[in-house]
Coordinates of C-alpha atoms in Angstrom, one line a residue:
M1 CA 95.9 33.0 200.6
K2 CA 92.2 32.1 200.8
K3 CA 91.3 35.8 201.0
F4 CA 93.4 36.5 197.9
I5 CA 91.7 33.8 195.9
I6 CA 88.3 35.1 196.7
L7 CA 89.3 38.6 195.8
A8 CA 90.8 37.4 192.5
I9 CA 87.6 35.5 191.6
A10 CA 85.5 38.6 192.5
A11 CA 87.8 40.8 190.3
S12 CA 87.4 38.3 187.4
V13 CA 83.6 38.5 187.8
L14 CA 83.6 42.2 187.9
Y15 CA 85.8 42.7 184.8
S16 CA 84.5 40.0 182.6
C17 CA 80.8 40.5 183.2
T18 CA 79.3 43.5 181.4
D19 CA 75.6 42.5 181.3
V20 CA 73.1 40.4 183.1
S21 CA 73.5 37.4 180.9
A22 CA 77.2 37.1 181.7
A23 CA 76.7 36.7 185.4
L24 CA 73.1 36.3 186.4
L25 CA 71.8 34.2 183.5
S26 CA 73.2 30.9 182.0
G27 CA 72.1 31.1 178.4
G28 CA 73.5 28.7 175.9
H29 CA 72.9 26.7 172.8
G30 CA 69.8 24.6 172.2
T31 CA 68.9 21.7 169.9
Y32 CA 65.2 22.3 169.7
D33 CA 64.7 18.6 169.0
F34 CA 61.1 18.5 170.3
K35 CA 59.9 14.9 169.7
N36 CA 57.8 12.4 171.6
D37 CA 60.9 10.2 171.9
Y38 CA 62.0 12.5 174.7
L39 CA 58.7 12.6 176.5
D40 CA 57.2 10.2 179.1
L41 CA 54.3 8.2 177.6
E42 CA 51.7 10.2 179.6
F43 CA 53.1 13.5 178.3
Q44 CA 53.3 12.7 174.6
V45 CA 51.7 15.1 172.1
D46 CA 50.5 15.2 168.5
E47 CA 53.7 16.0 166.8
S48 CA 51.8 17.9 164.1
K49 CA 50.9 20.4 166.8
I50 CA 54.6 21.3 167.6
H51 CA 55.5 24.7 166.1
L52 CA 58.8 26.5 166.3
L53 CA 58.5 30.2 165.9
D54 CA 61.0 33.0 165.3
L55 CA 59.7 36.4 166.5
E56 CA 61.2 39.9 166.3
S57 CA 62.2 41.3 169.7
G58 CA 63.2 45.0 169.8
E59 CA 64.9 46.5 166.7
Q60 CA 67.4 43.8 165.8
D61 CA 67.0 40.6 167.9
T62 CA 65.1 37.4 167.2
I63 CA 63.7 35.1 169.9
Y64 CA 62.6 31.5 169.4
A65 CA 59.3 30.2 170.8
L66 CA 57.7 26.8 170.9
Y67 CA 53.9 26.6 170.5
V68 CA 52.2 23.3 171.2
G69 CA 48.6 23.2 169.9
D70 CA 46.6 24.5 166.9
F71 CA 47.0 28.1 166.0
A72 CA 43.2 28.3 165.6
Q73 CA 42.9 27.4 169.2
I74 CA 44.5 30.6 170.3
A75 CA 41.4 32.6 169.4
T76 CA 39.0 30.4 171.4
D77 CA 40.7 28.4 174.2
T78 CA 42.9 29.0 177.2
I79 CA 46.6 29.5 176.4
I80 CA 49.4 28.9 178.9
V81 CA 52.4 31.3 178.5
F82 CA 55.4 29.7 180.2
L83 CA 58.5 31.7 181.3
H84 CA 61.2 29.2 181.9
G85 CA 64.0 29.1 184.5
N86 CA 67.7 29.6 184.3
T87 CA 68.7 26.8 181.9
P88 CA 70.7 27.1 178.6
S89 CA 67.6 26.8 176.5
M90 CA 63.9 25.8 176.6
D91 CA 65.1 22.3 175.7
G92 CA 65.2 21.7 179.4
Y93 CA 61.5 22.3 179.7
W94 CA 60.2 20.0 177.0
Q95 CA 58.8 17.6 179.6
S96 CA 57.0 20.6 181.2
A97 CA 55.6 21.4 177.8
G98 CA 54.3 17.9 177.5
L99 CA 52.7 18.0 180.9
F100 CA 50.9 21.3 180.2
A101 CA 49.8 20.0 176.8
N102 CA 48.1 17.1 178.6
L103 CA 46.5 18.9 181.6
L104 CA 42.9 17.8 181.9
D105 CA 43.1 16.2 178.5
K106 CA 45.5 16.0 175.5
H107 CA 45.8 19.5 173.9
H108 CA 42.9 20.9 176.0
Y109 CA 45.1 24.0 176.5
G110 CA 47.4 25.7 174.1
F111 CA 51.0 26.1 175.4
I112 CA 53.8 28.5 174.5
M113 CA 57.3 29.0 175.9
Y114 CA 60.3 30.9 174.5
D115 CA 64.0 31.5 175.0
Y116 CA 65.2 34.9 176.3
R117 CA 67.9 36.7 174.3
G118 CA 71.1 34.7 174.5
F119 CA 69.3 31.5 175.4
G120 CA 69.0 28.7 172.9
W121 CA 68.9 30.1 169.3
S122 CA 67.6 33.5 170.4
T123 CA 70.0 36.2 169.3
G124 CA 71.5 39.1 171.3
Q125 CA 72.0 39.2 175.1
T126 CA 69.7 39.6 178.0
T127 CA 70.8 43.0 179.5
G128 CA 68.1 43.7 182.0
A129 CA 64.4 44.5 182.5
E130 CA 64.1 46.3 179.1
S131 CA 65.3 43.3 177.0
M132 CA 63.3 40.8 179.0
A133 CA 60.2 42.9 178.7
A134 CA 60.7 43.2 174.9
D135 CA 61.1 39.4 174.6
Y136 CA 57.9 38.8 176.5
D137 CA 56.1 41.5 174.5
A138 CA 57.2 39.8 171.2
V139 CA 55.4 36.6 172.3
L140 CA 52.3 38.5 173.5
S141 CA 52.2 40.4 170.3
F142 CA 52.1 37.2 168.3
L143 CA 49.3 35.8 170.6
Q144 CA 47.3 38.9 170.5
A145 CA 47.4 38.9 166.7
Q146 CA 46.1 35.3 166.8
G147 CA 43.1 36.4 168.9
L148 CA 44.1 35.7 172.5
T149 CA 42.3 37.8 175.2
S150 CA 43.1 38.3 178.8
D151 CA 40.4 36.1 180.2
R152 CA 41.9 33.1 178.4
M153 CA 45.6 33.5 179.3
V154 CA 47.5 32.0 182.2
V155 CA 51.1 33.1 182.8
V156 CA 53.3 30.5 184.5
A157 CA 56.7 31.6 185.7
N158 CA 59.4 29.2 186.8
S159 CA 62.3 30.6 188.9
L160 CA 64.1 33.1 186.6
G161 CA 60.8 33.6 184.7
S162 CA 59.6 35.6 187.7
L163 CA 61.9 38.5 186.5
P164 CA 59.8 39.3 183.4
A165 CA 56.6 37.9 184.8
G166 CA 56.5 40.3 187.8
P167 CA 56.5 43.6 185.8
A168 CA 54.2 42.1 183.2
A169 CA 51.6 41.2 185.9
A170 CA 52.0 44.6 187.5
G171 CA 50.7 46.3 184.3
G172 CA 53.4 45.8 181.7
S173 CA 51.6 43.3 179.6
R174 CA 49.8 44.2 176.3
I175 CA 47.3 41.4 177.2
P176 CA 46.6 42.1 180.9
V177 CA 47.5 39.2 183.2
Q178 CA 44.6 37.9 185.2
K179 CA 46.0 34.5 186.2
L180 CA 49.6 34.1 187.3
V181 CA 51.4 31.0 188.7
M182 CA 54.7 31.7 190.4
E183 CA 56.7 28.5 190.8
V184 CA 59.8 28.8 193.0
P185 CA 60.2 32.4 192.0
Q186 CA 63.4 34.4 192.3
S187 CA 62.8 37.6 194.2
T188 CA 66.1 39.5 194.2
A189 CA 69.0 40.0 191.9
N190 CA 71.4 39.5 194.8
V191 CA 70.2 35.9 195.3
I192 CA 70.7 35.1 191.6
M193 CA 74.1 36.7 191.6
Q194 CA 75.3 34.7 194.6
N195 CA 74.0 31.4 193.1
A196 CA 75.7 32.2 189.8
T197 CA 79.1 33.1 191.3
G198 CA 79.2 31.2 194.6
L199 CA 80.2 34.5 196.2
S200 CA 78.3 36.7 198.6
L201 CA 78.4 39.7 196.3
P202 CA 75.7 42.3 195.6
A203 CA 74.3 42.2 192.1
S204 CA 75.0 46.0 191.9
M205 CA 78.7 45.2 191.6
I206 CA 78.3 44.1 188.0
T207 CA 74.8 45.1 186.8
S208 CA 72.3 47.9 187.1
Y209 CA 69.5 45.4 186.7
K210 CA 67.2 45.7 189.6
F211 CA 63.8 44.2 190.2
D212 CA 61.3 44.3 193.1
L213 CA 59.0 41.3 192.9
G214 CA 57.3 42.4 196.1
Q215 CA 56.3 45.7 194.6
N216 CA 55.2 43.9 191.5
M217 CA 52.9 41.7 193.5
E218 CA 51.5 44.8 195.3
D219 CA 50.6 46.3 192.0
Y220 CA 49.2 43.0 190.5
T221 CA 45.4 42.9 190.8
G222 CA 44.7 39.5 189.3
E223 CA 44.7 35.9 190.7
L224 CA 48.0 34.4 192.0
L225 CA 49.2 30.9 192.8
W226 CA 52.6 30.6 194.6
M227 CA 54.3 27.2 194.7
H228 CA 57.5 26.6 196.7
G229 CA 59.5 24.1 198.7
T230 CA 60.9 24.8 202.2
E231 CA 64.3 23.5 201.3
D232 CA 64.9 25.5 198.1
A233 CA 68.5 26.5 198.1
V234 CA 68.3 28.4 194.8
A235 CA 65.3 30.6 195.5
P236 CA 65.1 30.8 199.3
I237 CA 61.6 30.5 200.5
E238 CA 61.9 33.4 203.0
T239 CA 62.5 36.0 200.3
A240 CA 59.9 34.6 198.0
E241 CA 57.3 34.4 200.7
A242 CA 57.8 38.0 201.7
A243 CA 57.3 39.1 198.1
M244 CA 54.3 36.8 197.3
Q245 CA 52.4 37.8 200.5
K246 CA 52.4 41.4 199.4
H247 CA 49.8 40.5 196.8
Q248 CA 46.4 42.1 197.5
G249 CA 44.7 41.1 194.3
A250 CA 41.5 39.2 193.4
Y251 CA 42.6 35.8 194.7
Y252 CA 45.7 34.4 196.4
Q253 CA 46.6 30.7 196.8
E254 CA 49.8 29.2 198.1
A255 CA 51.1 25.6 197.9
V256 CA 54.2 25.2 200.1
Y257 CA 55.8 21.8 200.4
E258 CA 57.9 20.7 203.4
G259 CA 61.3 19.3 202.4
A260 CA 60.9 20.1 198.6
G261 CA 63.7 21.9 196.8
H262 CA 64.1 24.0 193.7
G263 CA 63.0 21.1 191.5
L264 CA 59.6 21.3 193.0
R265 CA 57.6 19.3 190.4
W266 CA 60.1 16.4 190.6
D267 CA 60.0 16.5 194.4
I268 CA 56.3 16.5 194.8
G269 CA 55.4 14.4 191.7
D270 CA 53.6 15.3 188.5
E271 CA 50.2 14.3 189.9
E272 CA 50.2 16.6 192.8
W273 CA 51.8 19.4 190.8
S274 CA 49.2 19.1 188.1
R275 CA 46.3 18.9 190.5
V276 CA 47.3 22.2 192.2
V277 CA 47.9 24.1 188.9
L278 CA 44.8 22.8 187.3
D279 CA 42.6 23.7 190.3
F280 CA 44.0 27.2 190.2
M281 CA 43.5 27.6 186.4
R282 CA 39.9 26.4 186.7
H283 CA 39.1 28.6 189.8

């Protein structure tokens, strides 16, 4: 009976999931209610600097992005490009936005994050490497038009965000990536698949989306900071470590925390997390 139930669940997954978003990604609706009311006191921002953007991605989709800062700042100061993890929308990272907006000093850095297709208000569906690359490129196109250059851009990828960040860092970014933070990165489609379904199934059963984060890191020539916890049950440290240590670029730094899980920042605290990221950014 137990075997029959598992096979039935697997069959349901196979026949109901036709793209990456159906099985590997958990996109959903967002409110985009970005206010100081929902931020801790130390992370509050100037609400006049909160901008919701809608950007064209590909031929027919629209993705939504949040920029915190002055648009004029993009042409002169360092901008943090944040690729969020596997939550329904970027609403779940509003606290992170507040933290980044207050690194070193309030609004010292500009900050942008966005929802992949099918997440939040972004239209369409995330179907693989091509759609994720197009969404990333839509954001980079906007930043480039505002005057951002490679030497003033820091890409920060959390968990799922490693999927678009890896190929971008390996040469697929219209603004070349010189500084990259990989926080609890996912390294294989199989791991995401198994976490999404609870079954030990290969991702190839439902999607042709493949990515090789280790190869991406071999091809990335810039600076890399990898942050991870030893007890991460969502993005196992063993697979992430194998991928990160293939990096042979300009500078490599790792911050591994004993006993920390996938919610790394909450486990180690904002002060320690900010210290490590800021030290890397200023390296």
